[in-house]
mmCIF file with all atom_site columns, C-alpha atoms in Angstrom:
data_model
loop_
_atom_site.group_PDB
_atom_site.id
_atom_site.type_symbol
_atom_site.label_atom_id
_atom_site.label_alt_id
_atom_site.label_comp_id
_atom_site.label_asym_id
_atom_site.label_entity_id
_atom_site.label_seq_id
_atom_site.pdbx_PDB_ins_code
_atom_site.Cartn_x
_atom_site.Cartn_y
_atom_site.Cartn_z
_atom_site.occupancy
_atom_site.B_iso_or_equiv
_atom_site.pdbx_formal_charge
_atom_site.auth_seq_id
_atom_site.auth_comp_id
_atom_site.auth_asym_id
_atom_site.auth_atom_id
_atom_site.pdbx_PDB_model_num
ATOM 1   C CA . MET G 1 1   ? -75.379 56.345 75.780  1.00 0.00 ? 25  MET G CA 1
ATOM 2   C CA . PHE G 1 2   ? -77.175 53.100 76.416  1.00 0.00 ? 26  PHE G CA 1
ATOM 3   C CA . ARG G 1 3   ? -80.814 53.256 77.449  1.00 0.00 ? 27  ARG G CA 1
ATOM 4   C CA . GLY G 1 4   ? -83.896 51.108 77.691  1.00 0.00 ? 28  GLY G CA 1
ATOM 5   C CA . SER G 1 5   ? -84.494 47.499 78.656  1.00 0.00 ? 29  SER G CA 1
ATOM 6   C CA . THR G 1 6   ? -84.368 44.480 76.375  1.00 0.00 ? 30  THR G CA 1
ATOM 7   C CA . TYR G 1 7   ? -85.378 40.957 77.331  1.00 0.00 ? 31  TYR G CA 1
ATOM 8   C CA . LEU G 1 8   ? -83.131 38.272 75.877  1.00 0.00 ? 32  LEU G CA 1
ATOM 9   C CA . SER G 1 9   ? -82.339 34.581 76.209  1.00 0.00 ? 33  SER G CA 1
ATOM 10  C CA . LEU G 1 10  ? -78.942 33.158 77.022  1.00 0.00 ? 34  LEU G CA 1
ATOM 11  C CA . ASP G 1 11  ? -77.977 30.260 74.801  1.00 0.00 ? 35  ASP G CA 1
ATOM 12  C CA . ALA G 1 12  ? -76.989 26.848 76.161  1.00 0.00 ? 36  ALA G CA 1
ATOM 13  C CA . LYS G 1 13  ? -73.349 27.987 76.522  1.00 0.00 ? 37  LYS G CA 1
ATOM 14  C CA . GLY G 1 14  ? -74.276 31.116 78.505  1.00 0.00 ? 38  GLY G CA 1
ATOM 15  C CA . ARG G 1 15  ? -73.791 33.552 75.635  1.00 0.00 ? 39  ARG G CA 1
ATOM 16  C CA . LEU G 1 16  ? -75.744 36.786 75.367  1.00 0.00 ? 40  LEU G CA 1
ATOM 17  C CA . ALA G 1 17  ? -76.401 38.402 71.982  1.00 0.00 ? 41  ALA G CA 1
ATOM 18  C CA . ILE G 1 18  ? -75.978 42.167 72.210  1.00 0.00 ? 42  ILE G CA 1
ATOM 19  C CA . PRO G 1 19  ? -78.931 43.783 70.363  1.00 0.00 ? 43  PRO G CA 1
ATOM 20  C CA . ALA G 1 20  ? -78.197 45.398 66.981  1.00 0.00 ? 44  ALA G CA 1
ATOM 21  C CA . LYS G 1 21  ? -78.333 49.114 67.910  1.00 0.00 ? 45  LYS G CA 1
ATOM 22  C CA . PRO G 1 22  ? -76.003 49.019 70.911  1.00 0.00 ? 46  PRO G CA 1
ATOM 23  C CA . ARG G 1 23  ? -73.771 46.500 69.132  1.00 0.00 ? 47  ARG G CA 1
ATOM 24  C CA . GLU G 1 24  ? -73.422 48.931 66.199  1.00 0.00 ? 48  GLU G CA 1
ATOM 25  C CA . ARG G 1 25  ? -72.578 51.781 68.601  1.00 0.00 ? 49  ARG G CA 1
ATOM 26  C CA . LEU G 1 26  ? -69.975 49.672 70.358  1.00 0.00 ? 50  LEU G CA 1
ATOM 27  C CA . LEU G 1 27  ? -68.350 48.518 67.129  1.00 0.00 ? 51  LEU G CA 1
ATOM 28  C CA . ALA G 1 28  ? -68.367 52.047 65.666  1.00 0.00 ? 52  ALA G CA 1
ATOM 29  C CA . ALA G 1 29  ? -66.498 53.219 68.778  1.00 0.00 ? 53  ALA G CA 1
ATOM 30  C CA . GLY G 1 30  ? -64.026 50.344 68.451  1.00 0.00 ? 54  GLY G CA 1
ATOM 31  C CA . ASP G 1 31  ? -65.395 48.576 71.527  1.00 0.00 ? 55  ASP G CA 1
ATOM 32  C CA . ALA G 1 32  ? -65.696 44.905 70.562  1.00 0.00 ? 56  ALA G CA 1
ATOM 33  C CA . ASN G 1 33  ? -64.057 44.117 73.912  1.00 0.00 ? 57  ASN G CA 1
ATOM 34  C CA . LEU G 1 34  ? -66.136 44.715 77.006  1.00 0.00 ? 58  LEU G CA 1
ATOM 35  C CA . ILE G 1 35  ? -65.654 44.428 80.752  1.00 0.00 ? 59  ILE G CA 1
ATOM 36  C CA . LEU G 1 36  ? -68.089 42.391 82.786  1.00 0.00 ? 60  LEU G CA 1
ATOM 37  C CA . THR G 1 37  ? -68.185 42.638 86.579  1.00 0.00 ? 61  THR G CA 1
ATOM 38  C CA . VAL G 1 38  ? -70.540 42.203 89.513  1.00 0.00 ? 62  VAL G CA 1
ATOM 39  C CA . ASP G 1 39  ? -72.691 44.759 91.290  1.00 0.00 ? 63  ASP G CA 1
ATOM 40  C CA . ARG G 1 40  ? -73.945 44.912 94.877  1.00 0.00 ? 64  ARG G CA 1
ATOM 41  C CA . ALA G 1 41  ? -77.520 44.587 93.569  1.00 0.00 ? 65  ALA G CA 1
ATOM 42  C CA . ARG G 1 42  ? -76.636 41.024 92.426  1.00 0.00 ? 66  ARG G CA 1
ATOM 43  C CA . CYS G 1 43  ? -76.716 41.906 88.751  1.00 0.00 ? 67  CYS G CA 1
ATOM 44  C CA . LEU G 1 44  ? -73.804 42.170 86.324  1.00 0.00 ? 68  LEU G CA 1
ATOM 45  C CA . LEU G 1 45  ? -72.357 45.366 84.909  1.00 0.00 ? 69  LEU G CA 1
ATOM 46  C CA . LEU G 1 46  ? -71.146 45.517 81.311  1.00 0.00 ? 70  LEU G CA 1
ATOM 47  C CA . PHE G 1 47  ? -68.826 48.350 80.268  1.00 0.00 ? 71  PHE G CA 1
ATOM 48  C CA . PRO G 1 48  ? -67.081 49.279 77.035  1.00 0.00 ? 72  PRO G CA 1
ATOM 49  C CA . VAL G 1 49  ? -63.347 48.847 77.702  1.00 0.00 ? 73  VAL G CA 1
ATOM 50  C CA . LYS G 1 50  ? -62.656 52.550 77.143  1.00 0.00 ? 74  LYS G CA 1
ATOM 51  C CA . THR G 1 51  ? -65.216 53.506 79.794  1.00 0.00 ? 75  THR G CA 1
ATOM 52  C CA . TRP G 1 52  ? -63.858 50.880 82.183  1.00 0.00 ? 76  TRP G CA 1
ATOM 53  C CA . GLU G 1 53  ? -60.283 52.150 81.795  1.00 0.00 ? 77  GLU G CA 1
ATOM 54  C CA . VAL G 1 54  ? -61.381 55.542 83.172  1.00 0.00 ? 78  VAL G CA 1
ATOM 55  C CA . ILE G 1 55  ? -62.975 53.790 86.139  1.00 0.00 ? 79  ILE G CA 1
ATOM 56  C CA . GLU G 1 56  ? -59.811 51.764 86.735  1.00 0.00 ? 80  GLU G CA 1
ATOM 57  C CA . ARG G 1 57  ? -57.766 54.977 86.834  1.00 0.00 ? 81  ARG G CA 1
ATOM 58  C CA . ASP G 1 58  ? -60.160 56.333 89.465  1.00 0.00 ? 82  ASP G CA 1
ATOM 59  C CA . PHE G 1 59  ? -59.847 53.079 91.420  1.00 0.00 ? 83  PHE G CA 1
ATOM 60  C CA . ALA G 1 60  ? -56.050 53.404 91.316  1.00 0.00 ? 84  ALA G CA 1
ATOM 61  C CA . ASP G 1 61  ? -56.349 56.719 93.179  1.00 0.00 ? 85  ASP G CA 1
ATOM 62  C CA . LEU G 1 62  ? -58.182 55.156 96.129  1.00 0.00 ? 86  LEU G CA 1
ATOM 63  C CA . PRO G 1 63  ? -56.203 54.954 99.379  1.00 0.00 ? 87  PRO G CA 1
ATOM 64  C CA . ALA G 1 64  ? -54.575 51.531 99.764  1.00 0.00 ? 88  ALA G CA 1
ATOM 65  C CA . PHE G 1 65  ? -55.182 51.317 103.531 1.00 0.00 ? 89  PHE G CA 1
ATOM 66  C CA . ASP G 1 66  ? -58.845 52.343 103.519 1.00 0.00 ? 90  ASP G CA 1
ATOM 67  C CA . GLU G 1 67  ? -60.935 49.228 104.206 1.00 0.00 ? 91  GLU G CA 1
ATOM 68  C CA . VAL G 1 68  ? -64.016 50.554 102.377 1.00 0.00 ? 92  VAL G CA 1
ATOM 69  C CA . ALA G 1 69  ? -61.910 51.354 99.322  1.00 0.00 ? 93  ALA G CA 1
ATOM 70  C CA . ARG G 1 70  ? -60.338 47.898 99.455  1.00 0.00 ? 94  ARG G CA 1
ATOM 71  C CA . SER G 1 71  ? -63.790 46.291 99.646  1.00 0.00 ? 95  SER G CA 1
ATOM 72  C CA . VAL G 1 72  ? -64.912 48.235 96.575  1.00 0.00 ? 96  VAL G CA 1
ATOM 73  C CA . LEU G 1 73  ? -61.780 47.181 94.698  1.00 0.00 ? 97  LEU G CA 1
ATOM 74  C CA . ARG G 1 74  ? -62.257 43.542 95.666  1.00 0.00 ? 98  ARG G CA 1
ATOM 75  C CA . LEU G 1 75  ? -65.836 43.581 94.493  1.00 0.00 ? 99  LEU G CA 1
ATOM 76  C CA . TYR G 1 76  ? -65.567 45.450 91.204  1.00 0.00 ? 100 TYR G CA 1
ATOM 77  C CA . LEU G 1 77  ? -61.968 44.822 90.085  1.00 0.00 ? 101 LEU G CA 1
ATOM 78  C CA . GLY G 1 78  ? -61.698 41.396 91.662  1.00 0.00 ? 102 GLY G CA 1
ATOM 79  C CA . HIS G 1 79  ? -64.604 40.101 89.607  1.00 0.00 ? 103 HIS G CA 1
ATOM 80  C CA . ALA G 1 80  ? -63.923 42.019 86.387  1.00 0.00 ? 104 ALA G CA 1
ATOM 81  C CA . GLU G 1 81  ? -63.488 39.942 83.254  1.00 0.00 ? 105 GLU G CA 1
ATOM 82  C CA . GLU G 1 82  ? -62.777 41.060 79.711  1.00 0.00 ? 106 GLU G CA 1
ATOM 83  C CA . VAL G 1 83  ? -65.186 39.551 77.203  1.00 0.00 ? 107 VAL G CA 1
ATOM 84  C CA . GLU G 1 84  ? -65.131 39.891 73.434  1.00 0.00 ? 108 GLU G CA 1
ATOM 85  C CA . MET G 1 85  ? -68.056 40.020 71.058  1.00 0.00 ? 109 MET G CA 1
ATOM 86  C CA . ASP G 1 86  ? -67.903 37.246 68.510  1.00 0.00 ? 110 ASP G CA 1
ATOM 87  C CA . ALA G 1 87  ? -68.863 37.658 64.833  1.00 0.00 ? 111 ALA G CA 1
ATOM 88  C CA . GLN G 1 88  ? -72.569 37.303 65.755  1.00 0.00 ? 112 GLN G CA 1
ATOM 89  C CA . GLY G 1 89  ? -72.332 39.989 68.464  1.00 0.00 ? 113 GLY G CA 1
ATOM 90  C CA . ARG G 1 90  ? -72.492 37.520 71.355  1.00 0.00 ? 114 ARG G CA 1
ATOM 91  C CA . ILE G 1 91  ? -70.533 37.615 74.584  1.00 0.00 ? 115 ILE G CA 1
ATOM 92  C CA . LEU G 1 92  ? -69.924 34.681 76.904  1.00 0.00 ? 116 LEU G CA 1
ATOM 93  C CA . LEU G 1 93  ? -71.056 35.297 80.479  1.00 0.00 ? 117 LEU G CA 1
ATOM 94  C CA . PRO G 1 94  ? -68.731 33.160 82.633  1.00 0.00 ? 118 PRO G CA 1
ATOM 95  C CA . GLN G 1 95  ? -70.506 30.584 84.783  1.00 0.00 ? 119 GLN G CA 1
ATOM 96  C CA . HIS G 1 96  ? -69.361 32.053 88.115  1.00 0.00 ? 120 HIS G CA 1
ATOM 97  C CA . LEU G 1 97  ? -70.711 35.487 87.154  1.00 0.00 ? 121 LEU G CA 1
ATOM 98  C CA . ARG G 1 98  ? -74.012 33.971 85.956  1.00 0.00 ? 122 ARG G CA 1
ATOM 99  C CA . GLU G 1 99  ? -74.316 32.220 89.304  1.00 0.00 ? 123 GLU G CA 1
ATOM 100 C CA . PHE G 1 100 ? -73.541 35.443 91.204  1.00 0.00 ? 124 PHE G CA 1
ATOM 101 C CA . ALA G 1 101 ? -76.389 37.284 89.414  1.00 0.00 ? 125 ALA G CA 1
ATOM 102 C CA . TYR G 1 102 ? -78.813 34.310 89.414  1.00 0.00 ? 126 TYR G CA 1
ATOM 103 C CA . LEU G 1 103 ? -78.834 34.270 85.606  1.00 0.00 ? 127 LEU G CA 1
ATOM 104 C CA . ASP G 1 104 ? -80.327 31.201 84.002  1.00 0.00 ? 128 ASP G CA 1
ATOM 105 C CA . LYS G 1 105 ? -82.127 31.548 80.671  1.00 0.00 ? 129 LYS G CA 1
ATOM 106 C CA . ARG G 1 106 ? -84.057 34.832 80.421  1.00 0.00 ? 130 ARG G CA 1
ATOM 107 C CA . VAL G 1 107 ? -82.237 38.091 81.181  1.00 0.00 ? 131 VAL G CA 1
ATOM 108 C CA . ALA G 1 108 ? -82.871 41.818 81.031  1.00 0.00 ? 132 ALA G CA 1
ATOM 109 C CA . LEU G 1 109 ? -80.199 44.000 79.429  1.00 0.00 ? 133 LEU G CA 1
ATOM 110 C CA . VAL G 1 110 ? -80.731 47.441 80.965  1.00 0.00 ? 134 VAL G CA 1
ATOM 111 C CA . GLY G 1 111 ? -79.069 50.554 79.559  1.00 0.00 ? 135 GLY G CA 1
ATOM 112 C CA . GLN G 1 112 ? -77.543 52.805 82.210  1.00 0.00 ? 136 GLN G CA 1
ATOM 113 C CA . GLY G 1 113 ? -75.894 55.545 80.187  1.00 0.00 ? 137 GLY G CA 1
ATOM 114 C CA . GLY G 1 114 ? -72.266 54.488 79.801  1.00 0.00 ? 138 GLY G CA 1
ATOM 115 C CA . LYS G 1 115 ? -72.860 50.872 80.810  1.00 0.00 ? 139 LYS G CA 1
ATOM 116 C CA . PHE G 1 116 ? -75.434 48.079 80.915  1.00 0.00 ? 140 PHE G CA 1
ATOM 117 C CA . GLU G 1 117 ? -76.826 46.112 83.810  1.00 0.00 ? 141 GLU G CA 1
ATOM 118 C CA . ILE G 1 118 ? -77.631 42.443 83.184  1.00 0.00 ? 142 ILE G CA 1
ATOM 119 C CA . TRP G 1 119 ? -80.393 41.052 85.402  1.00 0.00 ? 143 TRP G CA 1
ATOM 120 C CA . ASP G 1 120 ? -82.330 37.849 85.654  1.00 0.00 ? 144 ASP G CA 1
ATOM 121 C CA . GLU G 1 121 ? -85.565 38.844 83.877  1.00 0.00 ? 145 GLU G CA 1
ATOM 122 C CA . GLN G 1 122 ? -87.902 38.098 86.784  1.00 0.00 ? 146 GLN G CA 1
ATOM 123 C CA . ARG G 1 123 ? -85.601 39.733 89.348  1.00 0.00 ? 147 ARG G CA 1
ATOM 124 C CA . TRP G 1 124 ? -85.500 42.861 87.130  1.00 0.00 ? 148 TRP G CA 1
ATOM 125 C CA . LYS G 1 125 ? -89.294 42.970 86.945  1.00 0.00 ? 149 LYS G CA 1
ATOM 126 C CA . ASP G 1 126 ? -89.567 42.464 90.713  1.00 0.00 ? 150 ASP G CA 1
ATOM 127 C CA . LYS G 1 127 ? -86.972 45.201 91.354  1.00 0.00 ? 151 LYS G CA 1
ATOM 128 C CA . THR G 1 128 ? -88.843 47.603 89.082  1.00 0.00 ? 152 THR G CA 1
ATOM 129 C CA . LEU G 1 129 ? -92.123 46.958 90.911  1.00 0.00 ? 153 LEU G CA 1
ATOM 130 C CA . ALA G 1 130 ? -90.434 47.360 94.287  1.00 0.00 ? 154 ALA G CA 1
ATOM 131 C CA . ASP G 1 131 ? -88.893 50.673 93.197  1.00 0.00 ? 155 ASP G CA 1
ATOM 132 C CA . LEU G 1 132 ? -92.282 51.895 91.959  1.00 0.00 ? 156 LEU G CA 1
ATOM 133 C CA . ASP G 1 133 ? -93.929 50.898 95.237  1.00 0.00 ? 157 ASP G CA 1
ATOM 134 C CA . ASP G 1 134 ? -91.264 52.471 97.443  1.00 0.00 ? 158 ASP G CA 1
ATOM 135 C CA . ARG G 1 135 ? -93.120 55.175 99.338  1.00 0.00 ? 159 ARG G CA 1
ATOM 136 C CA . ASN G 1 136 ? -89.845 56.641 100.587 1.00 0.00 ? 160 ASN G CA 1
ATOM 137 C CA . ILE G 1 137 ? -88.346 57.369 97.169  1.00 0.00 ? 161 ILE G CA 1
ATOM 138 C CA . GLY G 1 138 ? -89.026 61.117 97.480  1.00 0.00 ? 162 GLY G CA 1
ATOM 139 C CA . GLU G 1 139 ? -87.319 61.197 100.848 1.00 0.00 ? 163 GLU G CA 1
ATOM 140 C CA . MET G 1 140 ? -84.390 59.192 99.485  1.00 0.00 ? 164 MET G CA 1
ATOM 141 C CA . ALA G 1 141 ? -84.035 61.566 96.552  1.00 0.00 ? 165 ALA G CA 1
ATOM 142 C CA . MET G 1 142 ? -83.908 64.588 98.824  1.00 0.00 ? 166 MET G CA 1
ATOM 143 C CA . SER G 1 143 ? -81.186 63.030 100.966 1.00 0.00 ? 167 SER G CA 1
ATOM 144 C CA . SER G 1 144 ? -78.936 62.162 98.020  1.00 0.00 ? 168 SER G CA 1
ATOM 145 C CA . ALA G 1 145 ? -77.522 63.598 94.830  1.00 0.00 ? 169 ALA G CA 1
ATOM 146 C CA . LEU G 1 146 ? -80.880 62.829 93.188  1.00 0.00 ? 170 LEU G CA 1
ATOM 147 C CA . GLY G 1 147 ? -82.251 65.976 94.788  1.00 0.00 ? 171 GLY G CA 1
ATOM 148 C CA . LYS G 1 148 ? -80.389 67.950 92.100  1.00 0.00 ? 172 LYS G CA 1
ATOM 149 C CA . LEU G 1 149 ? -81.960 65.982 89.252  1.00 0.00 ? 173 LEU G CA 1
ATOM 150 C CA . LYS G 1 150 ? -84.542 67.834 87.199  1.00 0.00 ? 174 LYS G CA 1
ATOM 151 C CA . PHE G 1 151 ? -86.877 65.331 85.584  1.00 0.00 ? 175 PHE G CA 1
#
């Protein structure tokens, strides 16, 4: 499980150093290779390969002639790239994916259980404030699966 937020800098080549604790977890699980893809929120998603392979199997079961399913496949599979941690625990974020997520220098690496989100630092802070200020969050929770969450 990956949790918490860490603020990091990309180097001049667009590499991101995975922090020590999650890097150790990934390496212990044999996950030096990761999958990077886009998200509708204009951030990047970073998955261990083993987790991603389960998702790909689920994607394979989607109906081929369903336009919504095809859009989801185009977005998530069409932008998926395998990246490998180097000896220093860094991954290269390809330029086109950095541009998609507005990533420049400072980023937020946000644990989301089985994956990470990678946000531009300021956009992450703005999103967090907007979520905190959303007066309709209770209503949204009741109209979704969040209504079952006990927190």
